[in-house]
mmCIF file of N, CA and C in Angstrom:
data_model
loop_
_atom_site.group_PDB
_atom_site.id
_atom_site.type_symbol
_atom_site.label_atom_id
_atom_site.label_comp_id
_atom_site.label_asym_id
_atom_site.label_seq_id
_atom_site.Cartn_x
_atom_site.Cartn_y
_atom_site.Cartn_z
ATOM 1 N N TYR A 1 0.855 -1.171 -0.072
ATOM 2 C CA TYR A 1 0.020 -0.087 -0.049
ATOM 3 C C TYR A 1 0.871 1.278 -0.001
ATOM 4 N N GLY A 2 2.106 1.140 -0.178
ATOM 5 C CA GLY A 2 2.935 2.220 -0.351
ATOM 6 C C GLY A 2 3.278 2.993 0.981
ATOM 7 N N ARG A 3 3.170 2.283 2.050
ATOM 8 C CA ARG A 3 3.502 2.909 3.373
ATOM 9 C C ARG A 3 4.703 2.330 3.940
ATOM 10 N N ASN A 4 5.762 3.037 3.899
ATOM 11 C CA ASN A 4 7.004 2.410 4.438
ATOM 12 C C ASN A 4 7.515 2.972 5.724
ATOM 13 N N TRP A 5 6.823 3.986 6.183
ATOM 14 C CA TRP A 5 7.165 4.579 7.510
ATOM 15 C C TRP A 5 8.564 4.924 7.797
ATOM 16 N N GLY A 6 9.270 5.138 6.672
ATOM 17 C CA GLY A 6 10.662 5.585 6.732
ATOM 18 C C GLY A 6 11.656 4.393 7.176
ATOM 19 N N CYS A 7 11.134 3.141 7.064
ATOM 20 C CA CYS A 7 11.959 1.947 7.409
ATOM 21 C C CYS A 7 12.964 1.643 6.340
ATOM 22 N N SER A 8 14.100 1.197 6.672
ATOM 23 C CA SER A 8 15.094 0.654 5.951
ATOM 24 C C SER A 8 14.812 -0.806 5.519
ATOM 25 N N LYS A 9 13.927 -1.400 6.257
ATOM 26 C CA LYS A 9 13.544 -2.833 5.987
ATOM 27 C C LYS A 9 12.070 -2.972 5.795
ATOM 28 N N LYS A 10 11.669 -4.016 5.282
ATOM 29 C CA LYS A 10 10.253 -4.236 5.061
ATOM 30 C C LYS A 10 9.507 -4.999 6.330
ATOM 31 N N TYR A 11 8.534 -4.520 6.901
ATOM 32 C CA TYR A 11 7.890 -5.165 7.974
ATOM 33 C C TYR A 11 6.478 -5.452 7.539
ATOM 34 N N ASP A 12 6.102 -6.728 7.423
ATOM 35 C CA ASP A 12 4.826 -7.153 6.966
ATOM 36 C C ASP A 12 3.762 -6.615 7.964
ATOM 37 N N SER A 13 2.733 -5.948 7.471
ATOM 38 C CA SER A 13 1.635 -5.413 8.134
ATOM 39 C C SER A 13 1.978 -4.286 9.166
ATOM 40 N N LEU A 14 2.993 -3.552 9.070
ATOM 41 C CA LEU A 14 3.458 -2.627 9.993
ATOM 42 C C LEU A 14 2.378 -1.555 9.931
ATOM 43 N N HIS A 15 1.992 -1.080 8.847
ATOM 44 C CA HIS A 15 0.975 0.025 8.733
ATOM 45 C C HIS A 15 -0.323 -0.389 9.539
ATOM 46 N N PHE A 16 -0.767 -1.559 9.264
ATOM 47 C CA PHE A 16 -2.021 -1.969 9.908
ATOM 48 C C PHE A 16 -1.860 -2.089 11.473
ATOM 49 N N GLU A 17 -0.697 -2.669 11.872
ATOM 50 C CA GLU A 17 -0.469 -2.750 13.219
ATOM 51 C C GLU A 17 -0.545 -1.351 13.939
ATOM 52 N N LEU A 18 0.093 -0.451 13.284
ATOM 53 C CA LEU A 18 0.204 0.892 13.983
ATOM 54 C C LEU A 18 -1.117 1.678 13.775
ATOM 55 N N CYS A 19 -1.722 1.622 12.599
ATOM 56 C CA CYS A 19 -2.857 2.514 12.404
ATOM 57 C C CYS A 19 -4.188 1.885 12.800
ATOM 58 N N TYR A 20 -4.275 0.548 12.828
ATOM 59 C CA TYR A 20 -5.544 -0.087 13.110
ATOM 60 C C TYR A 20 -5.620 -0.982 14.304
ATOM 61 N N TYR A 21 -4.807 -1.905 14.380
ATOM 62 C CA TYR A 21 -4.742 -2.954 15.447
ATOM 63 C C TYR A 21 -4.421 -2.050 16.855
ATOM 64 N N GLN A 22 -3.475 -1.262 16.810
ATOM 65 C CA GLN A 22 -3.139 -0.468 18.043
ATOM 66 C C GLN A 22 -4.328 0.443 18.473
ATOM 67 N N ALA A 23 -5.022 1.099 17.543
ATOM 68 C CA ALA A 23 -6.145 1.882 17.813
ATOM 69 C C ALA A 23 -7.395 1.081 18.344
ATOM 70 N N ILE A 24 -7.470 -0.181 17.894
ATOM 71 C CA ILE A 24 -8.580 -1.078 18.438
ATOM 72 C C ILE A 24 -8.275 -1.372 19.838
ATOM 73 N N GLU A 25 -7.076 -1.746 20.010
ATOM 74 C CA GLU A 25 -6.589 -2.105 21.429
ATOM 75 C C GLU A 25 -6.720 -1.062 22.398
ATOM 76 N N ALA A 26 -6.303 0.189 22.036
ATOM 77 C CA ALA A 26 -6.451 1.317 22.895
ATOM 78 C C ALA A 26 -7.936 1.663 23.136
ATOM 79 N N ALA A 27 -8.836 1.556 22.130
ATOM 80 C CA ALA A 27 -10.224 1.835 22.322
ATOM 81 C C ALA A 27 -10.776 0.904 23.292
ATOM 82 N N ILE A 28 -10.399 -0.423 23.262
ATOM 83 C CA ILE A 28 -11.030 -1.481 24.179
ATOM 84 C C ILE A 28 -10.505 -1.064 25.635
ATOM 85 N N GLU A 29 -9.303 -0.753 25.789
ATOM 86 C CA GLU A 29 -8.691 -0.492 27.166
ATOM 87 C C GLU A 29 -9.361 0.804 27.654
ATOM 88 N N MET A 30 -9.672 1.808 26.849
ATOM 89 C CA MET A 30 -10.188 3.022 27.336
ATOM 90 C C MET A 30 -11.820 3.036 27.249
ATOM 91 N N GLN A 31 -12.248 1.906 26.903
ATOM 92 C CA GLN A 31 -13.785 1.701 26.705
ATOM 93 C C GLN A 31 -14.480 2.739 25.774
ATOM 94 N N LEU A 32 -13.745 3.076 24.729
ATOM 95 C CA LEU A 32 -14.365 3.870 23.742
ATOM 96 C C LEU A 32 -15.322 3.185 22.876
ATOM 97 N N TYR A 33 -16.399 3.904 22.538
ATOM 98 C CA TYR A 33 -17.410 3.326 21.608
ATOM 99 C C TYR A 33 -17.032 3.131 20.144
ATOM 100 N N ARG A 34 -16.078 4.083 19.673
ATOM 101 C CA ARG A 34 -15.845 4.036 18.182
ATOM 102 C C ARG A 34 -14.370 4.294 18.038
ATOM 103 N N VAL A 35 -13.862 3.804 16.941
ATOM 104 C CA VAL A 35 -12.500 4.035 16.467
ATOM 105 C C VAL A 35 -12.584 4.411 14.889
ATOM 106 N N GLU A 36 -12.125 5.581 14.594
ATOM 107 C CA GLU A 36 -12.263 6.078 13.162
ATOM 108 C C GLU A 36 -10.923 5.650 12.465
ATOM 109 N N ALA A 37 -11.050 5.033 11.320
ATOM 110 C CA ALA A 37 -9.873 4.714 10.591
ATOM 111 C C ALA A 37 -9.647 5.557 9.302
ATOM 112 N N GLY A 38 -10.441 6.527 9.272
ATOM 113 C CA GLY A 38 -10.255 7.396 8.035
ATOM 114 C C GLY A 38 -11.143 6.979 6.803
ATOM 115 N N ALA A 39 -11.177 7.881 5.843
ATOM 116 C CA ALA A 39 -11.886 7.579 4.633
ATOM 117 C C ALA A 39 -11.107 6.562 3.719
ATOM 118 N N GLN A 40 -11.922 5.970 2.913
ATOM 119 C CA GLN A 40 -11.472 5.059 1.726
ATOM 120 C C GLN A 40 -10.810 3.826 2.289
ATOM 121 N N GLY A 41 -10.809 2.881 1.453
ATOM 122 C CA GLY A 41 -10.036 1.664 1.699
ATOM 123 C C GLY A 41 -11.062 0.332 1.997
ATOM 124 N N GLU A 42 -11.321 -0.295 0.962
ATOM 125 C CA GLU A 42 -12.195 -1.531 1.188
ATOM 126 C C GLU A 42 -11.389 -2.622 1.991
ATOM 127 N N HIS A 43 -10.149 -2.525 1.937
ATOM 128 C CA HIS A 43 -9.233 -3.486 2.805
ATOM 129 C C HIS A 43 -9.481 -3.288 4.164
ATOM 130 N N LYS A 44 -10.069 -2.125 4.609
ATOM 131 C CA LYS A 44 -10.249 -2.053 6.126
ATOM 132 C C LYS A 44 -11.421 -2.892 6.708
ATOM 133 N N ILE A 45 -12.340 -3.232 5.791
ATOM 134 C CA ILE A 45 -13.470 -4.102 6.203
ATOM 135 C C ILE A 45 -12.958 -5.457 6.855
ATOM 136 N N SER A 46 -12.048 -6.121 6.289
ATOM 137 C CA SER A 46 -11.636 -7.378 6.886
ATOM 138 C C SER A 46 -10.890 -7.156 8.232
ATOM 139 N N ARG A 47 -10.438 -5.911 8.452
ATOM 140 C CA ARG A 47 -9.881 -5.625 9.679
ATOM 141 C C ARG A 47 -10.819 -5.015 10.742
ATOM 142 N N GLY A 48 -12.086 -5.141 10.381
ATOM 143 C CA GLY A 48 -13.144 -4.704 11.478
ATOM 144 C C GLY A 48 -13.665 -3.339 11.237
ATOM 145 N N TYR A 49 -13.290 -2.647 10.310
ATOM 146 C CA TYR A 49 -13.722 -1.210 10.016
ATOM 147 C C TYR A 49 -14.741 -1.227 8.934
ATOM 148 N N LEU A 50 -15.990 -1.166 9.267
ATOM 149 C CA LEU A 50 -17.075 -1.061 8.286
ATOM 150 C C LEU A 50 -17.207 0.375 7.782
ATOM 151 N N PRO A 51 -17.765 0.353 6.443
ATOM 152 C CA PRO A 51 -17.838 1.703 5.885
ATOM 153 C C PRO A 51 -18.789 2.680 6.683
ATOM 154 N N THR A 52 -18.573 3.786 6.724
ATOM 155 C CA THR A 52 -19.362 4.847 7.344
ATOM 156 C C THR A 52 -19.361 6.112 6.480
ATOM 157 N N PHE A 53 -20.310 6.910 6.422
ATOM 158 C CA PHE A 53 -20.358 8.078 5.805
ATOM 159 C C PHE A 53 -19.396 9.194 6.443
ATOM 160 N N THR A 54 -18.726 9.904 5.669
ATOM 161 C CA THR A 54 -18.072 11.153 6.095
ATOM 162 C C THR A 54 -18.685 12.340 5.455
ATOM 163 N N TYR A 55 -18.413 13.462 6.200
ATOM 164 C CA TYR A 55 -19.018 14.826 5.861
ATOM 165 C C TYR A 55 -17.963 15.767 5.790
ATOM 166 N N SER A 56 -17.983 16.822 4.925
ATOM 167 C CA SER A 56 -17.139 17.814 4.929
ATOM 168 C C SER A 56 -17.871 19.104 4.354
ATOM 169 N N ALA A 57 -17.320 20.186 4.718
ATOM 170 C CA ALA A 57 -17.926 21.540 4.249
ATOM 171 C C ALA A 57 -16.844 22.361 3.601
ATOM 172 N N HIS A 58 -17.034 22.920 2.451
ATOM 173 C CA HIS A 58 -16.124 23.735 1.671
ATOM 174 C C HIS A 58 -16.753 24.870 1.080
ATOM 175 N N TYR A 59 -16.033 25.882 1.188
ATOM 176 C CA TYR A 59 -16.660 27.186 0.603
ATOM 177 C C TYR A 59 -15.877 27.284 -0.831
ATOM 178 N N ILE A 60 -16.732 27.383 -1.861
ATOM 179 C CA ILE A 60 -16.214 27.518 -3.219
ATOM 180 C C ILE A 60 -16.677 28.703 -3.799
ATOM 181 N N PRO A 61 -15.963 29.869 -3.783
ATOM 182 C CA PRO A 61 -16.306 31.189 -4.085
ATOM 183 C C PRO A 61 -16.825 31.146 -5.567
ATOM 184 N N ASN A 62 -16.297 30.520 -6.465
ATOM 185 C CA ASN A 62 -16.489 30.570 -7.935
ATOM 186 C C ASN A 62 -17.932 29.816 -8.079
ATOM 187 N N ALA A 63 -18.965 30.507 -8.501
ATOM 188 C CA ALA A 63 -20.333 29.979 -8.689
ATOM 189 C C ALA A 63 -20.363 28.846 -9.747
ATOM 190 N N GLN A 64 -19.707 28.953 -10.790
ATOM 191 C CA GLN A 64 -19.654 27.957 -11.803
ATOM 192 C C GLN A 64 -19.007 26.634 -11.352
ATOM 193 N N PHE A 65 -17.873 26.784 -10.684
ATOM 194 C CA PHE A 65 -17.188 25.725 -10.114
ATOM 195 C C PHE A 65 -17.946 24.942 -8.941
ATOM 196 N N ASN A 66 -18.619 25.815 -8.194
ATOM 197 C CA ASN A 66 -19.504 25.338 -7.127
ATOM 198 C C ASN A 66 -20.664 24.419 -7.635
ATOM 199 N N GLU A 67 -21.198 24.925 -8.719
ATOM 200 C CA GLU A 67 -22.285 24.190 -9.406
ATOM 201 C C GLU A 67 -21.814 22.941 -10.056
ATOM 202 N N ALA A 68 -20.709 23.021 -10.609
ATOM 203 C CA ALA A 68 -20.154 21.712 -11.120
ATOM 204 C C ALA A 68 -19.829 20.703 -10.162
ATOM 205 N N ILE A 69 -19.344 21.143 -9.014
ATOM 206 C CA ILE A 69 -18.964 20.118 -7.858
ATOM 207 C C ILE A 69 -20.391 19.634 -7.286
ATOM 208 N N ALA A 70 -21.365 20.496 -7.186
ATOM 209 C CA ALA A 70 -22.637 20.068 -6.624
ATOM 210 C C ALA A 70 -23.329 19.013 -7.592
ATOM 211 N N GLN A 71 -23.206 19.249 -8.915
ATOM 212 C CA GLN A 71 -23.738 18.300 -9.742
ATOM 213 C C GLN A 71 -23.073 16.958 -9.698
ATOM 214 N N ALA A 72 -21.729 17.072 -9.636
ATOM 215 C CA ALA A 72 -20.959 15.782 -9.534
ATOM 216 C C ALA A 72 -21.324 14.935 -8.274
ATOM 217 N N LEU A 73 -21.329 15.719 -7.198
ATOM 218 C CA LEU A 73 -21.684 15.134 -5.902
ATOM 219 C C LEU A 73 -23.019 14.453 -5.914
ATOM 220 N N SER A 74 -23.996 15.168 -6.429
ATOM 221 C CA SER A 74 -25.409 14.607 -6.728
ATOM 222 C C SER A 74 -25.399 13.333 -7.342
ATOM 223 N N LYS A 75 -24.608 13.315 -8.512
ATOM 224 C CA LYS A 75 -24.614 12.005 -9.222
ATOM 225 C C LYS A 75 -23.984 10.925 -8.454
ATOM 226 N N GLU A 76 -22.967 11.139 -7.699
ATOM 227 C CA GLU A 76 -22.197 10.295 -6.951
ATOM 228 C C GLU A 76 -22.784 9.716 -5.731
ATOM 229 N N ARG A 77 -23.705 10.497 -5.107
ATOM 230 C CA ARG A 77 -24.256 10.243 -3.867
ATOM 231 C C ARG A 77 -25.016 8.915 -3.880
ATOM 232 N N GLY A 78 -25.876 8.564 -4.774
ATOM 233 C CA GLY A 78 -26.682 7.273 -4.924
ATOM 234 C C GLY A 78 -25.639 6.132 -4.890
ATOM 235 N N GLN A 79 -24.604 6.216 -5.723
ATOM 236 C CA GLN A 79 -23.612 5.010 -5.794
ATOM 237 C C GLN A 79 -22.927 4.860 -4.586
ATOM 238 N N VAL A 80 -22.592 5.985 -3.775
ATOM 239 C CA VAL A 80 -21.867 5.768 -2.552
ATOM 240 C C VAL A 80 -22.861 5.087 -1.585
ATOM 241 N N ILE A 81 -23.991 5.550 -1.461
ATOM 242 C CA ILE A 81 -25.048 4.824 -0.540
ATOM 243 C C ILE A 81 -25.189 3.332 -0.837
ATOM 244 N N PHE A 82 -25.370 3.113 -2.228
ATOM 245 C CA PHE A 82 -25.545 1.689 -2.577
ATOM 246 C C PHE A 82 -24.126 0.788 -2.267
ATOM 247 N N THR A 83 -23.072 1.400 -2.475
ATOM 248 C CA THR A 83 -21.832 0.586 -2.350
ATOM 249 C C THR A 83 -21.631 0.453 -0.866
ATOM 250 N N THR A 84 -21.870 1.451 -0.034
ATOM 251 C CA THR A 84 -21.661 1.366 1.465
ATOM 252 C C THR A 84 -22.496 0.277 2.042
ATOM 253 N N ALA A 85 -23.887 0.194 1.568
ATOM 254 C CA ALA A 85 -24.743 -0.835 2.064
ATOM 255 C C ALA A 85 -24.270 -2.201 1.577
ATOM 256 N N ALA A 86 -23.875 -2.224 0.313
ATOM 257 C CA ALA A 86 -23.533 -3.581 -0.200
ATOM 258 C C ALA A 86 -22.287 -4.104 0.495
ATOM 259 N N LEU A 87 -21.213 -3.185 0.704
ATOM 260 C CA LEU A 87 -20.072 -3.729 1.346
ATOM 261 C C LEU A 87 -20.265 -4.192 2.794
ATOM 262 N N THR A 88 -21.170 -3.332 3.445
ATOM 263 C CA THR A 88 -21.522 -3.608 4.861
ATOM 264 C C THR A 88 -22.238 -5.063 5.002
ATOM 265 N N LEU A 89 -23.136 -5.401 4.047
ATOM 266 C CA LEU A 89 -23.935 -6.549 4.123
ATOM 267 C C LEU A 89 -23.025 -7.698 3.783
ATOM 268 N N GLN A 90 -22.340 -7.541 2.635
ATOM 269 C CA GLN A 90 -21.646 -8.898 2.142
ATOM 270 C C GLN A 90 -20.275 -9.103 2.640
ATOM 271 N N ASP A 91 -19.676 -8.093 3.063
ATOM 272 C CA ASP A 91 -18.252 -8.239 3.481
ATOM 273 C C ASP A 91 -17.993 -8.019 4.946
ATOM 274 N N SER A 92 -19.044 -7.826 5.795
ATOM 275 C CA SER A 92 -18.796 -7.574 7.091
ATOM 276 C C SER A 92 -18.195 -8.805 7.915
ATOM 277 N N PRO A 93 -17.237 -8.700 8.687
ATOM 278 C CA PRO A 93 -16.504 -9.677 9.376
ATOM 279 C C PRO A 93 -17.236 -10.087 10.719
ATOM 280 N N TYR A 94 -18.438 -9.345 10.887
ATOM 281 C CA TYR A 94 -19.154 -9.474 12.113
ATOM 282 C C TYR A 94 -20.446 -10.400 11.848
ATOM 283 N N LYS A 95 -20.913 -10.995 12.876
ATOM 284 C CA LYS A 95 -22.083 -11.919 12.750
ATOM 285 C C LYS A 95 -23.302 -10.992 12.432
ATOM 286 N N ASN A 96 -24.123 -11.539 11.583
ATOM 287 C CA ASN A 96 -25.343 -10.764 11.272
ATOM 288 C C ASN A 96 -25.163 -9.430 10.598
ATOM 289 N N GLY A 97 -23.998 -9.182 10.167
ATOM 290 C CA GLY A 97 -23.771 -7.861 9.407
ATOM 291 C C GLY A 97 -23.758 -6.652 10.387
ATOM 292 N N ALA A 98 -23.448 -6.979 11.651
ATOM 293 C CA ALA A 98 -23.557 -5.832 12.677
ATOM 294 C C ALA A 98 -22.472 -4.869 12.322
#
């Protein structure tokens, strides 16, 4: 996945250990309800991170550019909802798709 962490040697799954497994372990110890793994990456599902929606707000001062972005997002929204639901149902590592 292109993450070498500045290492001079290759360490199998170092990225996942540092970014996912350690975060889950810390959340369990601190009794946290949720751990956020960041946007993107279907590979995260098998590691226990199911897809969730993310939100952002941006100010686009150019009206034409703003409208183009709004149209693109409108077209994309349905596919994102469908894909999120499909991945959660078919690829969830949890019983009953929880």
